[in-house]
XYZ file of C-alpha atoms in Angstrom:
660
model
C -1.947 -10.088 30.815
C -3.085 -11.356 27.384
C -1.192 -14.611 28.093
C -2.872 -14.909 31.525
C -6.300 -14.551 29.892
C -5.315 -17.079 27.220
C -4.145 -19.545 29.896
C -7.651 -19.538 31.436
C -9.285 -20.502 28.124
C -8.943 -24.288 28.499
C -10.669 -24.281 31.936
C -13.427 -21.862 30.847
C -14.181 -24.030 27.785
C -15.212 -26.846 30.168
C -18.002 -24.754 31.730
C -21.620 -25.380 30.749
C -23.497 -22.341 29.347
C -25.782 -22.264 32.437
C -22.667 -21.884 34.652
C -21.812 -18.422 33.275
C -24.459 -16.436 35.239
C -23.202 -18.167 38.426
C -19.634 -17.098 37.604
C -20.869 -13.538 37.043
C -22.534 -13.581 40.478
C -19.261 -14.848 42.000
C -17.289 -11.996 40.390
C -19.818 -9.448 41.736
C -19.401 -10.964 45.216
C -15.593 -10.610 44.977
C -16.040 -6.908 44.208
C -18.256 -6.528 47.289
C -15.520 -8.224 49.365
C -13.078 -5.466 48.384
C -11.365 -6.748 45.228
C -10.969 -4.273 42.338
C -11.996 -4.550 38.688
C -8.311 -4.973 37.776
C -8.123 -7.999 40.112
C -10.971 -9.810 38.364
C -10.147 -8.624 34.802
C -8.457 -11.870 33.561
C -11.418 -14.076 34.550
C -14.009 -11.566 33.301
C -12.323 -11.257 29.877
C -11.947 -15.051 29.618
C -15.695 -15.499 30.320
C -16.656 -12.913 27.662
C -14.356 -14.536 25.087
C -15.940 -17.936 25.712
C -19.515 -16.567 25.783
C -18.887 -14.907 22.378
C -17.606 -18.223 20.962
C -20.715 -20.071 22.219
C -23.315 -17.481 21.124
C -21.847 -15.594 18.146
C -19.355 -18.151 16.922
C -16.644 -15.458 17.160
C -13.516 -15.565 19.333
C -11.817 -12.326 20.454
C -8.363 -11.945 18.861
C -5.461 -11.050 21.157
C -5.453 -7.470 19.763
C -9.142 -7.216 20.730
C -8.228 -8.334 24.282
C -5.635 -5.512 24.290
C -8.351 -3.137 23.034
C -10.652 -4.190 25.891
C -7.901 -3.371 28.397
C -7.365 0.079 26.843
C -11.123 0.783 27.070
C -11.236 -0.377 30.707
C -8.417 2.073 31.550
C -10.580 4.957 30.268
C -8.606 5.600 27.075
C -9.343 5.753 23.344
C -8.525 2.582 21.405
C -7.613 3.442 17.821
C -8.442 0.298 15.838
C -8.487 0.021 12.061
C -11.782 -0.559 10.237
C -12.712 -4.245 10.207
C -10.773 -5.080 13.396
C -14.016 -5.750 15.303
C -14.578 -2.738 17.564
C -18.154 -3.816 18.435
C -16.928 -7.175 19.772
C -13.913 -5.557 21.497
C -16.218 -3.279 23.519
C -18.036 -6.263 25.089
C -14.955 -7.037 27.232
C -14.768 -3.668 29.025
C -18.580 -3.326 29.060
C -19.052 -6.642 30.913
C -16.222 -5.979 33.383
C -17.493 -2.513 34.351
C -21.151 -3.618 34.410
C -20.260 -6.004 37.261
C -20.290 -3.000 39.626
C -24.058 -2.795 39.084
C -24.098 0.944 38.363
C -24.930 0.737 34.650
C -22.743 1.010 31.540
C -23.699 3.197 28.568
C -22.514 2.278 25.057
C -22.867 5.271 22.754
C -23.228 4.820 18.976
C -23.642 7.313 16.120
C -27.205 6.395 15.066
C -30.354 4.534 16.117
C -29.757 1.755 13.598
C -26.389 0.823 15.146
C -27.812 1.081 18.689
C -30.586 -1.407 17.810
C -28.248 -3.666 15.810
C -25.640 -3.891 18.586
C -28.194 -4.434 21.360
C -29.796 -7.332 19.431
C -26.432 -8.725 18.224
C -24.240 -8.365 21.348
C -27.171 -8.775 23.769
C -26.834 -12.564 23.448
C -23.301 -12.441 24.938
C -24.447 -10.413 27.963
C -27.535 -12.606 28.399
C -25.396 -15.766 28.424
C -23.307 -14.121 31.175
C -26.396 -13.247 33.227
C -26.603 -9.501 32.516
C -29.467 -7.458 31.027
C -29.233 -5.170 27.965
C -31.324 -2.085 27.128
C -31.534 0.121 24.037
C -32.582 3.785 23.673
C -33.615 5.251 20.288
C -35.258 8.461 19.089
C -38.853 7.323 19.531
C -38.679 4.000 21.390
C -36.759 2.025 24.013
C -36.198 -1.712 24.359
C -34.645 -4.479 26.429
C -32.969 -7.571 24.985
C -35.448 -10.461 24.896
C -33.809 -13.904 24.382
C -37.091 -15.805 23.924
C -37.048 -15.847 20.084
C -34.503 -18.651 19.758
C -35.956 -19.654 16.349
C -34.353 -16.474 14.938
C -30.901 -17.283 16.349
C -29.504 -18.856 13.165
C -30.643 -15.862 11.083
C -28.982 -13.468 13.541
C -25.661 -15.370 13.383
C -25.593 -14.872 9.602
C -26.970 -11.333 9.166
C -26.597 -9.780 12.637
C -23.620 -7.614 11.617
C -25.790 -5.489 9.291
C -29.445 -6.446 9.886
C -31.419 -5.659 13.059
C -33.282 -8.801 14.168
C -36.119 -6.874 15.876
C -37.618 -9.957 17.510
C -34.838 -9.825 20.131
C -35.857 -6.310 21.233
C -38.929 -5.940 23.480
C -40.410 -2.416 23.835
C -40.251 -1.026 27.389
C -40.238 2.368 29.108
C -37.072 4.478 28.986
C -36.631 4.028 32.742
C -36.548 0.223 32.311
C -34.033 0.465 29.449
C -31.735 2.600 31.627
C -32.195 0.204 34.569
C -30.540 -2.600 32.520
C -26.917 -3.495 33.295
C -25.870 -2.263 29.841
C -27.671 0.331 27.704
C -27.010 1.056 24.014
C -28.092 4.393 22.502
C -27.029 7.482 20.569
C -25.239 10.500 22.003
C -28.242 12.724 21.207
C -30.673 10.506 23.119
C -28.475 10.292 26.235
C -27.967 14.073 26.182
C -31.638 14.915 25.642
C -32.726 12.430 28.344
C -30.328 14.177 30.759
C -31.987 17.528 29.991
C -35.513 16.057 30.168
C -34.735 14.419 33.527
C -33.706 17.809 34.875
C -37.017 19.295 33.731
C -39.073 16.515 35.381
C -41.695 17.456 37.998
C -41.648 14.120 39.858
C -38.896 11.513 40.454
C -40.991 8.982 38.472
C -40.680 11.096 35.309
C -36.863 10.839 35.335
C -35.359 7.918 33.387
C -31.551 7.943 33.808
C -29.928 6.493 36.929
C -26.400 7.931 37.002
C -23.231 8.381 34.965
C -20.839 5.570 35.838
C -18.989 4.382 32.701
C -19.480 5.108 29.001
C -17.850 3.646 25.897
C -18.246 5.885 22.856
C -18.111 4.146 19.485
C -16.803 6.370 16.649
C -15.536 8.670 19.401
C -14.065 11.240 16.988
C -17.431 11.703 15.268
C -19.264 12.235 18.582
C -16.748 14.154 20.712
C -15.231 16.270 17.926
C -17.329 16.508 14.738
C -20.639 16.962 16.551
C -19.223 18.974 19.464
C -19.762 22.326 17.685
C -23.535 21.973 18.115
C -25.046 22.036 21.624
C -28.132 19.976 22.490
C -31.130 22.275 23.019
C -34.675 21.567 24.241
C -37.002 24.356 23.222
C -40.699 25.272 23.231
C -42.721 27.249 20.635
C -42.541 30.999 21.131
C -43.868 33.917 19.100
C -45.288 33.468 15.610
C -43.576 35.508 12.858
C -44.538 33.454 9.779
C -45.660 36.530 7.799
C -42.317 38.300 8.181
C -40.383 35.197 7.053
C -42.537 34.995 3.915
C -42.063 38.717 3.187
C -38.276 38.449 3.307
C -38.269 35.145 1.407
C -39.754 37.045 -1.563
C -37.382 40.051 -1.198
C -34.034 38.230 -0.908
C -34.114 36.521 -4.376
C -34.195 40.030 -5.904
C -30.761 40.836 -4.410
C -27.596 40.186 -6.414
C -24.424 38.689 -4.949
C -21.317 40.968 -4.964
C -23.590 43.933 -5.700
C -26.252 43.928 -2.958
C -24.529 41.496 -0.588
C -21.259 39.613 -0.093
C -20.777 35.999 0.992
C -17.900 34.747 3.177
C -17.997 30.947 2.797
C -15.046 30.491 5.156
C -16.963 31.982 8.085
C -20.457 31.030 6.779
C -21.536 34.682 6.864
C -23.371 37.148 4.591
C -23.071 40.951 4.638
C -25.413 43.484 3.012
C -23.830 46.348 1.063
C -25.114 49.951 1.177
C -26.757 49.342 -2.232
C -28.427 46.178 -0.916
C -29.860 47.983 2.139
C -31.254 50.743 -0.107
C -32.843 48.142 -2.412
C -34.499 46.341 0.550
C -35.811 49.650 1.950
C -37.300 50.465 -1.465
C -38.991 47.035 -1.697
C -40.373 47.391 1.852
C -41.468 50.993 1.206
C -39.529 52.458 4.161
C -36.987 55.276 4.345
C -34.736 53.651 6.989
C -35.136 50.001 7.974
C -33.046 50.450 11.132
C -34.996 53.341 12.658
C -38.488 52.637 11.287
C -38.630 48.845 11.643
C -35.933 48.125 14.221
C -33.684 45.163 14.938
C -36.460 42.566 14.408
C -36.775 43.363 10.689
C -32.974 43.475 10.250
C -32.690 40.051 11.939
C -35.334 38.543 9.619
C -33.566 40.028 6.606
C -30.173 38.617 7.639
C -31.604 35.116 8.263
C -33.476 35.106 4.924
C -30.238 36.119 3.154
C -28.281 33.372 4.933
C -30.935 30.774 4.032
C -30.749 31.812 0.366
C -26.970 32.237 -0.049
C -25.394 29.667 2.298
C -27.852 26.795 2.807
C -28.428 24.468 -0.139
C -31.174 21.897 -0.591
C -29.902 18.261 -0.673
C -26.593 19.383 0.805
C -27.433 21.094 4.106
C -31.047 19.900 4.334
C -33.729 17.902 2.539
C -37.441 18.601 2.131
C -39.421 15.577 3.306
C -43.196 15.377 3.968
C -43.509 19.180 4.030
C -40.678 19.599 6.566
C -37.098 20.847 6.430
C -34.836 18.124 7.842
C -31.206 18.985 8.557
C -28.488 16.808 7.011
C -25.527 16.131 9.308
C -22.533 17.606 7.451
C -20.202 14.927 8.865
C -22.218 11.733 8.476
C -24.593 12.684 5.646
C -27.481 11.385 7.758
C -30.835 13.064 8.341
C -31.419 14.582 11.781
C -35.203 14.665 12.325
C -36.272 16.755 15.308
C -33.179 18.997 15.108
C -33.778 22.647 14.127
C -31.466 25.559 13.420
C -31.809 28.337 15.969
C -32.374 32.100 15.835
C -35.012 31.909 13.091
C -32.717 30.315 10.474
C -34.868 27.179 10.241
C -38.000 29.287 9.661
C -36.159 31.295 6.979
C -35.294 28.036 5.151
C -38.935 26.880 5.496
C -40.114 30.164 3.910
C -37.519 29.809 1.125
C -38.768 26.289 0.268
C -42.461 27.202 0.616
C -43.247 24.625 3.330
C -45.351 25.390 6.456
C -43.429 27.687 8.809
C -43.258 26.383 12.352
C -43.233 28.706 15.342
C -39.984 30.140 16.622
C -38.652 28.421 19.698
C -37.541 29.475 23.152
C -34.665 27.556 24.771
C -35.705 25.671 27.922
C -32.516 23.671 28.531
C -29.202 23.114 26.773
C -25.892 21.312 27.225
C -22.819 20.687 25.064
C -21.616 17.136 24.427
C -18.331 18.112 26.100
C -20.035 18.928 29.397
C -22.499 16.031 29.182
C -19.711 13.448 28.847
C -17.752 15.064 31.667
C -20.570 13.887 33.993
C -19.308 10.294 33.719
C -16.930 8.907 36.313
C -15.040 7.186 33.459
C -15.314 7.373 29.659
C -13.524 5.497 26.894
C -13.779 5.488 23.128
C -13.136 3.537 19.936
C -12.468 4.705 16.383
C -10.255 4.012 13.387
C -8.980 7.601 13.319
C -8.068 9.388 16.547
C -4.359 10.288 16.414
C -4.852 13.490 14.360
C -7.086 14.803 17.182
C -5.154 13.309 20.128
C -4.325 16.771 21.518
C -7.986 17.828 21.667
C -9.059 14.534 23.272
C -6.454 15.034 25.984
C -7.097 18.742 26.614
C -10.904 18.648 26.671
C -11.721 15.172 27.995
C -8.468 13.975 29.610
C -8.488 10.996 27.207
C -5.254 9.434 25.915
C -5.163 7.674 22.537
C -3.601 4.194 22.190
C -3.090 2.856 18.663
C -3.533 -0.920 18.471
C -1.810 -3.147 15.899
C -3.942 -4.868 13.245
C -4.692 -8.564 13.599
C -3.313 -9.115 10.082
C -0.888 -6.966 8.062
C -2.526 -4.053 6.176
C -1.833 -4.427 2.416
C -4.189 -1.738 1.041
C -2.639 0.431 -1.710
C -3.253 4.106 -0.745
C -2.543 6.016 -3.953
C -1.713 9.699 -4.326
C -4.428 12.223 -5.211
C -5.415 12.797 -8.819
C -5.954 16.536 -9.231
C -8.054 17.984 -12.070
C -8.529 21.576 -13.152
C -12.333 21.530 -13.159
C -15.190 19.689 -11.457
C -16.577 18.602 -14.855
C -13.214 17.086 -15.829
C -12.943 15.326 -12.471
C -16.365 13.665 -12.814
C -15.566 12.460 -16.346
C -12.448 10.790 -14.918
C -14.462 9.308 -12.000
C -16.952 7.750 -14.442
C -14.023 6.322 -16.476
C -12.435 4.794 -13.352
C -15.758 3.270 -12.206
C -16.285 1.739 -15.652
C -12.743 0.329 -15.668
C -13.186 -1.337 -12.242
C -16.659 -2.588 -13.141
C -15.463 -4.246 -16.358
C -12.892 -6.361 -14.489
C -15.338 -7.203 -11.654
C -13.538 -5.138 -8.996
C -16.071 -3.742 -6.482
C -15.849 0.038 -6.074
C -17.177 2.344 -3.356
C -17.406 5.980 -4.451
C -17.509 8.470 -1.573
C -19.066 11.925 -2.023
C -19.525 14.790 0.448
C -23.235 15.521 -0.078
C -26.559 14.043 -1.218
C -26.580 16.512 -4.124
C -23.202 15.199 -5.431
C -24.399 11.602 -4.892
C -27.391 12.149 -7.143
C -25.374 14.017 -9.775
C -22.864 11.151 -9.975
C -25.681 8.582 -10.048
C -27.224 10.329 -13.089
C -23.787 10.313 -14.777
C -23.335 6.557 -14.232
C -26.883 5.849 -15.452
C -26.002 7.585 -18.730
C -22.937 5.324 -18.956
C -25.191 2.283 -18.359
C -23.435 1.262 -15.098
C -25.696 -0.518 -12.574
C -25.087 0.881 -9.093
C -26.519 1.442 -5.615
C -26.943 4.929 -4.160
C -26.550 5.255 -0.434
C -27.344 8.554 1.282
C -29.425 10.109 4.025
C -32.633 9.635 2.027
C -32.297 5.826 2.210
C -31.347 5.567 5.866
C -33.224 2.334 6.644
C -31.480 0.273 3.958
C -27.983 1.711 4.276
C -26.628 -1.077 6.513
C -27.790 -3.807 4.132
C -26.530 -1.964 1.025
C -23.064 -1.198 2.415
C -22.689 -4.801 3.662
C -22.925 -5.960 0.025
C -20.549 -3.315 -1.413
C -17.772 -5.952 -1.609
C -19.607 -8.214 -4.079
C -18.030 -8.970 -7.462
C -18.645 -6.008 -9.793
C -20.607 -4.001 -7.193
C -20.706 -0.221 -7.657
C -21.835 1.781 -4.606
C -22.088 5.568 -4.332
C -22.253 6.803 -0.734
C -21.989 10.024 1.236
C -18.657 10.011 3.055
C -19.886 8.413 6.289
C -22.927 6.444 5.129
C -23.056 2.907 6.465
C -20.369 3.614 9.037
C -20.084 0.800 11.564
C -20.894 -1.971 9.033
C -18.046 -4.114 7.675
C -17.646 -4.570 3.930
C -16.711 -8.221 3.395
C -15.164 -9.175 0.042
C -17.557 -11.349 -1.972
C -20.604 -10.145 -0.019
C -22.210 -10.777 3.347
C -22.824 -13.577 4.462
C -19.300 -14.592 3.312
C -18.927 -16.768 0.211
C -15.433 -18.296 -0.230
C -15.666 -18.638 -4.040
C -16.939 -15.079 -4.619
C -14.440 -13.742 -2.096
C -11.514 -15.301 -3.999
C -12.741 -13.835 -7.318
C -12.906 -10.346 -5.746
C -9.394 -10.772 -4.305
C -8.086 -11.698 -7.765
C -9.765 -8.559 -9.184
C -7.816 -6.420 -6.657
C -10.198 -6.225 -3.691
C -12.401 -3.234 -2.885
C -11.463 0.060 -4.588
C -12.290 3.228 -2.633
C -12.688 6.348 -4.764
C -13.099 9.662 -2.915
C -14.560 12.397 -5.144
C -13.568 15.262 -2.873
C -11.337 15.872 0.119
C -13.262 16.492 3.333
C -12.540 19.389 5.678
C -11.115 16.934 8.248
C -8.311 14.516 7.342
C -9.864 11.936 9.697
C -12.952 11.596 7.515
C -10.794 10.978 4.427
C -8.927 8.296 6.405
C -12.238 6.713 7.473
C -13.317 6.440 3.846
C -9.980 4.819 2.899
C -10.393 2.448 5.866
C -13.472 0.824 4.314
C -11.042 -1.247 2.170
C -8.237 -3.580 3.270
C -9.958 -5.033 6.372
C -8.298 -8.052 8.043
C -5.391 -8.213 5.566
C -7.647 -8.097 2.459
C -6.290 -6.565 -0.767
C -7.729 -3.180 -1.776
C -6.876 0.306 -2.998
C -7.918 3.887 -2.309
C -7.535 7.143 -4.215
C -9.008 10.644 -4.136
C -10.013 12.496 -7.303
C -10.053 16.225 -6.531
C -10.404 19.419 -8.542
C -9.125 22.941 -8.024
C -12.792 24.065 -8.088
C -13.805 21.888 -5.086
C -15.176 23.826 -2.094
C -12.147 23.021 0.081
C -9.675 24.383 -2.502
C -11.896 27.274 -3.582
C -12.479 28.586 -0.050
C -9.321 27.560 1.803
C -6.732 26.928 -0.928
C -3.897 29.378 -1.485
C -4.243 32.214 -4.034
C -1.078 30.994 -5.754
C -2.782 27.701 -6.664
C -5.879 29.545 -7.894
C -3.759 31.705 -10.193
C -2.096 28.585 -11.599
C -5.459 27.008 -12.458
C -5.658 28.106 -16.050
C -1.953 27.906 -16.853
C -1.353 24.151 -17.001
C -2.413 23.877 -20.631
C -3.670 20.273 -20.432
C -7.199 18.860 -20.982
C -9.562 19.283 -18.020
C -10.136 15.531 -17.584
C -6.381 14.826 -17.434
C -4.855 14.760 -13.925
C -2.306 17.354 -12.823
C 0.745 15.822 -11.176
C 2.044 18.630 -9.003
C 3.494 18.424 -5.475
C 2.495 22.015 -4.766
C -1.175 21.182 -5.367
C -1.043 18.176 -2.993
C 0.636 20.336 -0.334
C -2.023 23.012 -0.813
C -4.786 20.441 -0.110
C -3.093 19.307 3.108
C -2.520 22.918 4.155
C -6.195 23.777 3.504
C -7.280 20.807 5.643
C -5.043 21.725 8.582
C -6.250 25.368 8.345
C -9.901 24.353 8.575
C -9.240 21.785 11.341
C -7.707 24.615 13.391
C -10.658 26.849 12.560
C -13.170 24.230 13.792
C -11.075 23.507 16.899
C -11.362 27.207 17.801
C -15.141 27.099 17.226
C -15.486 24.117 19.596
C -13.219 25.786 22.167
C -15.302 28.991 22.142
C -18.516 26.979 22.512
C -17.023 25.080 25.453
C -15.700 28.253 27.132
C -19.190 29.740 26.925
C -20.877 26.554 28.144
C -18.393 26.156 31.042
C -19.814 29.381 32.547
C -23.362 28.102 31.983
C -22.370 24.697 33.343
C -21.593 26.010 36.840
C -25.088 27.510 37.004
C -26.648 24.437 35.376
C -25.063 22.054 37.883
C -26.070 24.223 40.865
C -29.693 24.582 39.703
C -30.028 20.905 38.698
C -28.529 19.791 42.044
C -31.007 21.956 43.956
C -33.874 20.763 41.742
C -32.951 17.111 42.327
C -32.828 17.701 46.093
C -36.320 19.231 46.006
C -37.690 16.358 43.896
C -36.523 13.725 46.354
C -37.595 15.288 49.680
C -40.931 14.880 51.468
C -43.590 17.631 51.464
C -42.846 18.841 55.036
C -39.098 19.285 54.434
C -39.802 21.038 51.126
C -42.203 23.424 52.860
C -39.558 24.212 55.497
C -36.908 24.894 52.824
C -39.197 27.227 50.874
C -40.072 29.068 54.111
C -36.322 29.444 54.906
C -35.682 30.827 51.425
C -38.554 33.323 51.748
C -37.286 34.478 55.170
C -33.747 34.915 53.777
C -35.065 36.904 50.804
C -37.174 39.186 53.071
C -34.220 39.682 55.439
C -32.023 40.812 52.540
C -34.752 43.176 51.288
C -35.108 44.783 54.735
C -31.335 45.114 55.174
C -31.003 46.638 51.718
C -33.514 49.365 52.496
């Protein structure tokens, strides 16, 4: 098939750019005459390849053509970082958009949705298709009229959003485009909002035909433990939250309460309950104050003991904003449920917002099951292949790299203490910096980012910090992380979706060669993540397209993963090595313990997602029935609606009479 597509290239090259929309119309006509998408695939892919050459100056590699075929089949294409997933998607997107039912491309954040719509929109426009874009607070369609910005886009389009190519429109118009880019949250919330609409005009989506999910593991697995919820303000309990926010700091861990970090739970001891009752001036909190007071106490304790500022959330403009534990990005508009968010607000002394009442909710699993066909792309899917197959019916196909991977993935360096580990990290950064080798240091939280940044400042090392607090600039910063002597500290997933080109972006042949001679990009992970995939993603930032590079993790026996999930045997060995704390421990048992801890926690999270899905499956039957009925009512005339309501009232009265 790849050869067939390649054989068409010479003929397609002869076409004028204005001929492409006519060819698109001809392909649509062939579909109407009864041909299938598979029948027209070779021509469609050949047109996309040529349109990309004419507009972007990029030609799809043969492995990208293979990737497009995998995506069209409704499978997951596992492609290494730097293999051009964004460009690969255009093949299957164009082919499936020819049916005229809309194609949704799902990305992990608003920045990538805007970037890809403005960057790839030129390919679709050349082919005669329209492109829309949905973000948190705006929606756009691709506008080709700013041709004076075309040269700038060709150079910086991979990391910079050229906003001139995006014209603001209503959400309905963005969804009416042939292709729509957006984030998983926005698609999910729009689905819920559409099913709360009072008139057909208020609804924006037009159906669920075909979706391609970029970074599919992040969206369908990492974020699948949290359902999407639309809520409205409910009762006001601000005073109670403040009362318990002053009581909880007076309780002592392991005396008044215990913390189970593995299950993210806190438990009050008998002594702790007595102390709280004394502070509240009651004899028995359970009988005198009831479950409401106990609930507030438990949430205040959780907020104090388990949720840390600059790790789980940040305080910005007098608000508590959740930090995504997988991507390190801020999630404005998201709130923890069951009063936890209010308890954190009371703890930090910011205005307490009203508690909320759930109006509509859906899990990502059940939202994506609405689509007739879904496909996905990522650099790391094989470790979760079983879950993709069981939950979504998606098979994973691993594609070869365009050029041989030569990255040097080194074994872990294990240190006894966190302090010793960070001393060694600073030494390694200094060593790379002195020889001009660019280094990307990955951390697991904003807090660790800022700690490491302070350490490097003391050492006099110039560096960039990239975390959820600098969201707007992260694409531009990460794009330059391959420059000679660059030092970049980033939360584990920051800047995901942007290629790091050796020598900097736009490419510079002289600088690129100097970086290659220095060893390419060095990836230093300061802690193992709970999921092996996220460690692999960090490693994958180096060694793109056959470039040299290296990766290594520096871990300590005091890291959260080892402390909470590591074996007791390892913990007992901690003090018995008898070597300085900033010297690495070479021990196979320690490396095995890390891998074992990761597989334990992956299983634990898989169970959590499975339980959430089991619960939502029951809800889903009711949700689908109610939403179907609601949609029917929205789209019928007044007379028919009146008749239906009268029939329902008669049926209800008949049942009441028969029952009595």
